């Protein structure tokens, strides 16, 4: 292999010049040479250019190099390329083969691609099995969308009860990049299909309460049907039974209905006909009521105390789950903004870091120009967190960093503790407005310590501009949305 061409190709790849990268990766190989890493990155470059069929061939060439390994990632990428090019059966075969690679660290990506391909082929039951496998994969950092898609499958299979459970479980695992409104809308459809009109109306109400989420045609129809059914049930329950006399409301100012007074006549209360023992019992009852009234202040105090205790417990739970102010995203955004404005960067960096390391982090960010950083794949802990940060470069393309966070000195917010380029994944836009594509990216173990090939999961929005609300979120491998590893 021509090492000079290969190094230049990797530099172009990191800079987002995928056209030049694809050409130089191809030129770096000798005729007939097996070079898994070069073909892998060449396939990724072609995916970013929207040349899906060529990308699938590049991944196939990389699979021929048994010494390179990474079969699971390559097969997943090949499946995404085939799905994007319209070969859904070929995509199913590639995704299925990827799930059988025991060394593949993120099989949920293959299961998601397989599920989406099966759905497009009309195999709802097979798609549901794949979505379930993706949801229960321990490596999946965001199972909510897979669970919501599983709920969609259950609705289509006529199993609304199971769909309800899937959506409710999805809501328990909602992450920063999930849209709970779309999951609530799917839950509303499941409730409507199960004949639970009141629950359906409530779910649809939560989905549309902020006015941002718009129901699609099927969801709107289910919402309207649920409201009509609920109105009918209310009318039936409010109608008087046939043959019964209408109930006359009692005037609170004339409770006896005859005198027009504010209270009944004393002769009707029984007070003057009470015996002495009955009056003693009455006095005891009234004394008991008075004692209860005297304890009202204590009860109010206890209620407030327990409410404060519950609030403290909630704050403690949020703290253990990594919540803070500023958050991890705020810390990264603030650091990039401070570097761009020449402001104080120390407030966003861990105070325990040596000054030369802080300067190194600032210098690396200055070299990115006017870039935008987004925290993805956050693994939040109580005192430490790690995340993958995707940085969109101003000239196009994306680079990925592994970032760790620690609590600030006040133990409330988060500060950046390390900021290292991730050479295991690289991501970027597929270059197609109608179908974004993505691919797993990897590098050889020997390059990992010095100049690892970059690849990250690339999430691109679908051509329709909006994921199906009932689907929760389209996954990688969809012809209209694919992710790059």
JSON list of C-alpha atoms in Angstrom, two decimals, residues 162-322:
[
{"chain": "A", "resi": 162, "resn": "UNK", "atom": "CA", "xyz": [-48.77, -5.24, 24.04]},
{"chain": "A", "resi": 163, "resn": "UNK", "atom": "CA", "xyz": [-48.32, -1.97, 22.14]},
{"chain": "A", "resi": 164, "resn": "UNK", "atom": "CA", "xyz": [-49.43, 0.01, 25.20]},
{"chain": "A", "resi": 165, "resn": "UNK", "atom": "CA", "xyz": [-46.81, -1.75, 27.35]},
{"chain": "A", "resi": 166, "resn": "UNK", "atom": "CA", "xyz": [-44.09, -1.06, 24.76]},
{"chain": "A", "resi": 167, "resn": "UNK", "atom": "CA", "xyz": [-44.91, 2.66, 24.57]},
{"chain": "A", "resi": 168, "resn": "UNK", "atom": "CA", "xyz": [-45.10, 3.00, 28.36]},
{"chain": "A", "resi": 169, "resn": "UNK", "atom": "CA", "xyz": [-41.71, 1.31, 28.70]},
{"chain": "A", "resi": 170, "resn": "UNK", "atom": "CA", "xyz": [-40.30, 3.58, 25.98]},
{"chain": "A", "resi": 171, "resn": "UNK", "atom": "CA", "xyz": [-41.41, 6.64, 27.97]},
{"chain": "A", "resi": 172, "resn": "UNK", "atom": "CA", "xyz": [-39.40, 5.35, 30.95]},
{"chain": "A", "resi": 173, "resn": "UNK", "atom": "CA", "xyz": [-36.22, 5.31, 28.85]},
{"chain": "A", "resi": 174, "resn": "UNK", "atom": "CA", "xyz": [-36.63, 8.64, 27.01]},
{"chain": "A", "resi": 175, "resn": "UNK", "atom": "CA", "xyz": [-33.24, 10.29, 26.50]},
{"chain": "A", "resi": 176, "resn": "UNK", "atom": "CA", "xyz": [-32.02, 13.69, 25.42]},
{"chain": "A", "resi": 177, "resn": "UNK", "atom": "CA", "xyz": [-32.38, 12.87, 21.71]},
{"chain": "A", "resi": 178, "resn": "UNK", "atom": "CA", "xyz": [-35.79, 11.18, 21.94]},
{"chain": "A", "resi": 179, "resn": "UNK", "atom": "CA", "xyz": [-39.10, 12.96, 21.34]},
{"chain": "A", "resi": 180, "resn": "UNK", "atom": "CA", "xyz": [-41.56, 11.95, 24.07]},
{"chain": "A", "resi": 181, "resn": "UNK", "atom": "CA", "xyz": [-44.38, 13.67, 22.17]},
{"chain": "A", "resi": 182, "resn": "UNK", "atom": "CA", "xyz": [-44.18, 11.21, 19.28]},
{"chain": "A", "resi": 183, "resn": "UNK", "atom": "CA", "xyz": [-44.14, 8.30, 21.74]},
{"chain": "A", "resi": 184, "resn": "UNK", "atom": "CA", "xyz": [-47.22, 9.73, 23.50]},
{"chain": "A", "resi": 185, "resn": "UNK", "atom": "CA", "xyz": [-48.95, 9.97, 20.12]},
{"chain": "A", "resi": 186, "resn": "UNK", "atom": "CA", "xyz": [-48.17, 6.32, 19.42]},
{"chain": "A", "resi": 187, "resn": "UNK", "atom": "CA", "xyz": [-49.46, 5.44, 22.90]},
{"chain": "A", "resi": 188, "resn": "UNK", "atom": "CA", "xyz": [-52.68, 7.31, 22.08]},
{"chain": "A", "resi": 189, "resn": "UNK", "atom": "CA", "xyz": [-53.14, 5.17, 18.96]},
{"chain": "A", "resi": 190, "resn": "UNK", "atom": "CA", "xyz": [-52.57, 2.01, 21.01]},
{"chain": "A", "resi": 191, "resn": "UNK", "atom": "CA", "xyz": [-55.09, 3.08, 23.65]},
{"chain": "A", "resi": 192, "resn": "UNK", "atom": "CA", "xyz": [-57.62, 3.94, 20.94]},
{"chain": "A", "resi": 193, "resn": "UNK", "atom": "CA", "xyz": [-57.15, 0.52, 19.32]},
{"chain": "A", "resi": 194, "resn": "UNK", "atom": "CA", "xyz": [-57.62, -1.11, 22.74]},
{"chain": "A", "resi": 195, "resn": "UNK", "atom": "CA", "xyz": [-60.93, 0.72, 23.25]},
{"chain": "A", "resi": 196, "resn": "UNK", "atom": "CA", "xyz": [-59.58, 2.88, 26.07]},
{"chain": "A", "resi": 197, "resn": "UNK", "atom": "CA", "xyz": [-60.93, 6.20, 24.82]},
{"chain": "A", "resi": 198, "resn": "UNK", "atom": "CA", "xyz": [-60.25, 8.26, 27.95]},
{"chain": "A", "resi": 199, "resn": "UNK", "atom": "CA", "xyz": [-56.61, 7.11, 28.12]},
{"chain": "A", "resi": 200, "resn": "UNK", "atom": "CA", "xyz": [-56.21, 7.75, 24.39]},
{"chain": "A", "resi": 201, "resn": "UNK", "atom": "CA", "xyz": [-57.51, 11.32, 24.70]},
{"chain": "A", "resi": 202, "resn": "UNK", "atom": "CA", "xyz": [-55.14, 11.96, 27.62]},
{"chain": "A", "resi": 203, "resn": "UNK", "atom": "CA", "xyz": [-52.13, 10.58, 25.67]},
{"chain": "A", "resi": 204, "resn": "UNK", "atom": "CA", "xyz": [-52.92, 12.62, 22.56]},
{"chain": "A", "resi": 205, "resn": "UNK", "atom": "CA", "xyz": [-53.40, 15.68, 24.78]},
{"chain": "A", "resi": 206, "resn": "UNK", "atom": "CA", "xyz": [-49.92, 15.25, 26.26]},
{"chain": "A", "resi": 207, "resn": "UNK", "atom": "CA", "xyz": [-48.44, 14.83, 22.78]},
{"chain": "A", "resi": 208, "resn": "UNK", "atom": "CA", "xyz": [-49.95, 18.09, 21.49]},
{"chain": "A", "resi": 209, "resn": "UNK", "atom": "CA", "xyz": [-50.02, 20.16, 24.69]},
{"chain": "A", "resi": 210, "resn": "UNK", "atom": "CA", "xyz": [-47.11, 22.44, 23.76]},
{"chain": "A", "resi": 211, "resn": "UNK", "atom": "CA", "xyz": [-48.34, 23.04, 20.21]},
{"chain": "A", "resi": 212, "resn": "UNK", "atom": "CA", "xyz": [-45.06, 21.81, 18.67]},
{"chain": "A", "resi": 213, "resn": "UNK", "atom": "CA", "xyz": [-45.91, 18.26, 17.71]},
{"chain": "A", "resi": 214, "resn": "UNK", "atom": "CA", "xyz": [-48.39, 17.78, 14.86]},
{"chain": "A", "resi": 215, "resn": "UNK", "atom": "CA", "xyz": [-50.38, 14.55, 14.60]},
{"chain": "A", "resi": 216, "resn": "UNK", "atom": "CA", "xyz": [-50.30, 12.78, 11.26]},
{"chain": "A", "resi": 217, "resn": "UNK", "atom": "CA", "xyz": [-53.50, 11.80, 9.47]},
{"chain": "A", "resi": 218, "resn": "UNK", "atom": "CA", "xyz": [-53.84, 8.36, 11.13]},
{"chain": "A", "resi": 219, "resn": "UNK", "atom": "CA", "xyz": [-53.12, 9.75, 14.59]},
{"chain": "A", "resi": 220, "resn": "UNK", "atom": "CA", "xyz": [-55.60, 12.61, 14.11]},
{"chain": "A", "resi": 221, "resn": "UNK", "atom": "CA", "xyz": [-58.26, 10.14, 13.03]},
{"chain": "A", "resi": 222, "resn": "UNK", "atom": "CA", "xyz": [-57.61, 7.99, 16.11]},
{"chain": "A", "resi": 223, "resn": "UNK", "atom": "CA", "xyz": [-57.73, 11.11, 18.31]},
{"chain": "A", "resi": 224, "resn": "UNK", "atom": "CA", "xyz": [-61.06, 12.22, 16.83]},
{"chain": "A", "resi": 225, "resn": "UNK", "atom": "CA", "xyz": [-62.54, 8.72, 17.20]},
{"chain": "A", "resi": 226, "resn": "UNK", "atom": "CA", "xyz": [-61.42, 8.53, 20.83]},
{"chain": "A", "resi": 227, "resn": "UNK", "atom": "CA", "xyz": [-62.96, 11.92, 21.61]},
{"chain": "A", "resi": 228, "resn": "UNK", "atom": "CA", "xyz": [-66.24, 10.91, 19.95]},
{"chain": "A", "resi": 229, "resn": "UNK", "atom": "CA", "xyz": [-66.31, 7.63, 21.89]},
{"chain": "A", "resi": 230, "resn": "UNK", "atom": "CA", "xyz": [-65.57, 9.43, 25.15]},
{"chain": "A", "resi": 231, "resn": "UNK", "atom": "CA", "xyz": [-68.35, 11.98, 24.50]},
{"chain": "A", "resi": 232, "resn": "UNK", "atom": "CA", "xyz": [-70.80, 9.17, 23.82]},
{"chain": "A", "resi": 233, "resn": "UNK", "atom": "CA", "xyz": [-69.84, 7.38, 27.02]},
{"chain": "A", "resi": 234, "resn": "UNK", "atom": "CA", "xyz": [-70.24, 10.59, 29.01]},
{"chain": "A", "resi": 235, "resn": "UNK", "atom": "CA", "xyz": [-73.67, 11.27, 27.51]},
{"chain": "A", "resi": 236, "resn": "UNK", "atom": "CA", "xyz": [-74.87, 7.75, 28.31]},
{"chain": "A", "resi": 237, "resn": "UNK", "atom": "CA", "xyz": [-73.68, 7.92, 31.93]},
{"chain": "A", "resi": 238, "resn": "UNK", "atom": "CA", "xyz": [-75.27, 11.37, 32.40]},
{"chain": "A", "resi": 239, "resn": "UNK", "atom": "CA", "xyz": [-78.70, 10.40, 30.99]},
{"chain": "A", "resi": 240, "resn": "UNK", "atom": "CA", "xyz": [-81.36, 9.56, 33.68]},
{"chain": "A", "resi": 241, "resn": "UNK", "atom": "CA", "xyz": [-82.68, 6.02, 33.78]},
{"chain": "A", "resi": 242, "resn": "UNK", "atom": "CA", "xyz": [-86.03, 5.56, 32.03]},
{"chain": "A", "resi": 243, "resn": "UNK", "atom": "CA", "xyz": [-89.12, 5.56, 34.30]},
{"chain": "A", "resi": 244, "resn": "UNK", "atom": "CA", "xyz": [-87.48, 7.46, 37.17]},
{"chain": "A", "resi": 245, "resn": "UNK", "atom": "CA", "xyz": [-88.54, 10.87, 38.39]},
{"chain": "A", "resi": 246, "resn": "UNK", "atom": "CA", "xyz": [-86.13, 13.72, 37.73]},
{"chain": "A", "resi": 247, "resn": "UNK", "atom": "CA", "xyz": [-84.02, 14.71, 40.69]},
{"chain": "A", "resi": 248, "resn": "UNK", "atom": "CA", "xyz": [-84.67, 18.24, 41.92]},
{"chain": "A", "resi": 249, "resn": "UNK", "atom": "CA", "xyz": [-81.58, 20.12, 43.02]},
{"chain": "A", "resi": 250, "resn": "UNK", "atom": "CA", "xyz": [-81.50, 21.31, 46.64]},
{"chain": "A", "resi": 251, "resn": "UNK", "atom": "CA", "xyz": [-81.28, 25.04, 47.19]},
{"chain": "A", "resi": 252, "resn": "UNK", "atom": "CA", "xyz": [-78.42, 25.57, 49.67]},
{"chain": "A", "resi": 253, "resn": "UNK", "atom": "CA", "xyz": [-80.24, 28.65, 51.01]},
{"chain": "A", "resi": 254, "resn": "UNK", "atom": "CA", "xyz": [-83.42, 26.66, 51.68]},
{"chain": "A", "resi": 255, "resn": "UNK", "atom": "CA", "xyz": [-82.30, 23.13, 52.58]},
{"chain": "A", "resi": 256, "resn": "UNK", "atom": "CA", "xyz": [-85.76, 22.11, 53.87]},
{"chain": "A", "resi": 257, "resn": "UNK", "atom": "CA", "xyz": [-87.38, 23.25, 50.66]},
{"chain": "A", "resi": 258, "resn": "UNK", "atom": "CA", "xyz": [-90.30, 24.91, 52.43]},
{"chain": "A", "resi": 259, "resn": "UNK", "atom": "CA", "xyz": [-89.34, 27.74, 54.78]},
{"chain": "A", "resi": 260, "resn": "UNK", "atom": "CA", "xyz": [-87.01, 29.65, 52.57]},
{"chain": "A", "resi": 261, "resn": "UNK", "atom": "CA", "xyz": [-84.77, 30.15, 55.61]},
{"chain": "A", "resi": 262, "resn": "UNK", "atom": "CA", "xyz": [-81.01, 29.75, 55.89]},
{"chain": "A", "resi": 263, "resn": "UNK", "atom": "CA", "xyz": [-81.34, 26.76, 58.24]},
{"chain": "A", "resi": 264, "resn": "UNK", "atom": "CA", "xyz": [-84.05, 24.27, 59.16]},
{"chain": "A", "resi": 265, "resn": "UNK", "atom": "CA", "xyz": [-86.53, 24.99, 61.89]},
{"chain": "A", "resi": 266, "resn": "UNK", "atom": "CA", "xyz": [-85.03, 24.08, 65.30]},
{"chain": "A", "resi": 267, "resn": "UNK", "atom": "CA", "xyz": [-88.00, 21.86, 66.06]},
{"chain": "A", "resi": 268, "resn": "UNK", "atom": "CA", "xyz": [-86.93, 19.61, 63.18]},
{"chain": "A", "resi": 269, "resn": "UNK", "atom": "CA", "xyz": [-83.38, 19.03, 64.40]},
{"chain": "A", "resi": 270, "resn": "UNK", "atom": "CA", "xyz": [-84.20, 16.75, 67.35]},
{"chain": "A", "resi": 271, "resn": "UNK", "atom": "CA", "xyz": [-82.21, 18.93, 69.76]},
{"chain": "A", "resi": 272, "resn": "UNK", "atom": "CA", "xyz": [-85.14, 19.57, 72.12]},
{"chain": "A", "resi": 273, "resn": "UNK", "atom": "CA", "xyz": [-86.12, 15.88, 72.28]},
{"chain": "A", "resi": 274, "resn": "UNK", "atom": "CA", "xyz": [-82.59, 14.64, 73.28]},
{"chain": "A", "resi": 275, "resn": "UNK", "atom": "CA", "xyz": [-82.21, 12.84, 76.62]},
{"chain": "A", "resi": 276, "resn": "UNK", "atom": "CA", "xyz": [-79.42, 13.80, 79.03]},
{"chain": "A", "resi": 277, "resn": "UNK", "atom": "CA", "xyz": [-77.28, 10.81, 78.05]},
{"chain": "A", "resi": 278, "resn": "UNK", "atom": "CA", "xyz": [-77.71, 11.62, 74.38]},
{"chain": "A", "resi": 279, "resn": "UNK", "atom": "CA", "xyz": [-76.58, 15.19, 75.01]},
{"chain": "A", "resi": 280, "resn": "UNK", "atom": "CA", "xyz": [-73.47, 13.93, 76.84]},
{"chain": "A", "resi": 281, "resn": "UNK", "atom": "CA", "xyz": [-72.63, 11.73, 73.86]},
{"chain": "A", "resi": 282, "resn": "UNK", "atom": "CA", "xyz": [-73.20, 14.66, 71.55]},
{"chain": "A", "resi": 283, "resn": "UNK", "atom": "CA", "xyz": [-70.88, 16.84, 73.64]},
{"chain": "A", "resi": 284, "resn": "UNK", "atom": "CA", "xyz": [-68.17, 14.18, 73.53]},
{"chain": "A", "resi": 285, "resn": "UNK", "atom": "CA", "xyz": [-68.41, 14.01, 69.76]},
{"chain": "A", "resi": 286, "resn": "UNK", "atom": "CA", "xyz": [-68.14, 17.78, 69.48]},
{"chain": "A", "resi": 287, "resn": "UNK", "atom": "CA", "xyz": [-65.14, 17.82, 71.84]},
{"chain": "A", "resi": 288, "resn": "UNK", "atom": "CA", "xyz": [-63.43, 15.22, 69.67]},
{"chain": "A", "resi": 289, "resn": "UNK", "atom": "CA", "xyz": [-64.02, 17.41, 66.62]},
{"chain": "A", "resi": 290, "resn": "UNK", "atom": "CA", "xyz": [-62.53, 20.40, 68.45]},
{"chain": "A", "resi": 291, "resn": "UNK", "atom": "CA", "xyz": [-59.42, 18.38, 69.36]},
{"chain": "A", "resi": 292, "resn": "UNK", "atom": "CA", "xyz": [-58.99, 17.42, 65.72]},
{"chain": "A", "resi": 293, "resn": "UNK", "atom": "CA", "xyz": [-59.22, 21.05, 64.71]},
{"chain": "A", "resi": 294, "resn": "UNK", "atom": "CA", "xyz": [-56.53, 21.99, 67.23]},
{"chain": "A", "resi": 295, "resn": "UNK", "atom": "CA", "xyz": [-54.17, 19.46, 65.57]},
{"chain": "A", "resi": 296, "resn": "UNK", "atom": "CA", "xyz": [-54.64, 20.98, 62.13]},
{"chain": "A", "resi": 297, "resn": "UNK", "atom": "CA", "xyz": [-51.46, 23.03, 62.42]},
{"chain": "A", "resi": 298, "resn": "UNK", "atom": "CA", "xyz": [-49.44, 19.92, 63.23]},
{"chain": "A", "resi": 299, "resn": "UNK", "atom": "CA", "xyz": [-50.90, 18.09, 60.27]},
{"chain": "A", "resi": 300, "resn": "UNK", "atom": "CA", "xyz": [-50.03, 20.96, 57.94]},
{"chain": "A", "resi": 301, "resn": "UNK", "atom": "CA", "xyz": [-46.48, 20.95, 59.26]},
{"chain": "A", "resi": 302, "resn": "UNK", "atom": "CA", "xyz": [-46.16, 17.21, 58.74]},
{"chain": "A", "resi": 303, "resn": "UNK", "atom": "CA", "xyz": [-47.51, 17.47, 55.20]},
{"chain": "A", "resi": 304, "resn": "UNK", "atom": "CA", "xyz": [-45.04, 20.23, 54.35]},
{"chain": "A", "resi": 305, "resn": "UNK", "atom": "CA", "xyz": [-42.21, 18.26, 55.96]},
{"chain": "A", "resi": 306, "resn": "UNK", "atom": "CA", "xyz": [-42.95, 15.16, 53.92]},
{"chain": "A", "resi": 307, "resn": "UNK", "atom": "CA", "xyz": [-43.28, 17.19, 50.72]},
{"chain": "A", "resi": 308, "resn": "UNK", "atom": "CA", "xyz": [-39.85, 18.71, 51.36]},
{"chain": "A", "resi": 309, "resn": "UNK", "atom": "CA", "xyz": [-38.49, 15.25, 52.08]},
{"chain": "A", "resi": 310, "resn": "UNK", "atom": "CA", "xyz": [-39.87, 13.93, 48.79]},
{"chain": "A", "resi": 311, "resn": "UNK", "atom": "CA", "xyz": [-38.45, 16.94, 46.92]},
{"chain": "A", "resi": 312, "resn": "UNK", "atom": "CA", "xyz": [-35.04, 16.35, 48.49]},
{"chain": "A", "resi": 313, "resn": "UNK", "atom": "CA", "xyz": [-35.21, 12.71, 47.48]},
{"chain": "A", "resi": 314, "resn": "UNK", "atom": "CA", "xyz": [-36.08, 13.70, 43.92]},
{"chain": "A", "resi": 315, "resn": "UNK", "atom": "CA", "xyz": [-33.15, 16.10, 43.77]},
{"chain": "A", "resi": 316, "resn": "UNK", "atom": "CA", "xyz": [-30.87, 13.41, 45.16]},
{"chain": "A", "resi": 317, "resn": "UNK", "atom": "CA", "xyz": [-32.08, 10.95, 42.53]},
{"chain": "A", "resi": 318, "resn": "UNK", "atom": "CA", "xyz": [-31.54, 13.52, 39.76]},
{"chain": "A", "resi": 319, "resn": "UNK", "atom": "CA", "xyz": [-28.03, 14.13, 41.08]},
{"chain": "A", "resi": 320, "resn": "UNK", "atom": "CA", "xyz": [-27.15, 10.43, 40.93]},
{"chain": "A", "resi": 321, "resn": "UNK", "atom": "CA", "xyz": [-28.45, 10.29, 37.34]},
{"chain": "A", "resi": 322, "resn": "UNK", "atom": "CA", "xyz": [-26.03, 13.00, 36.26]}
]
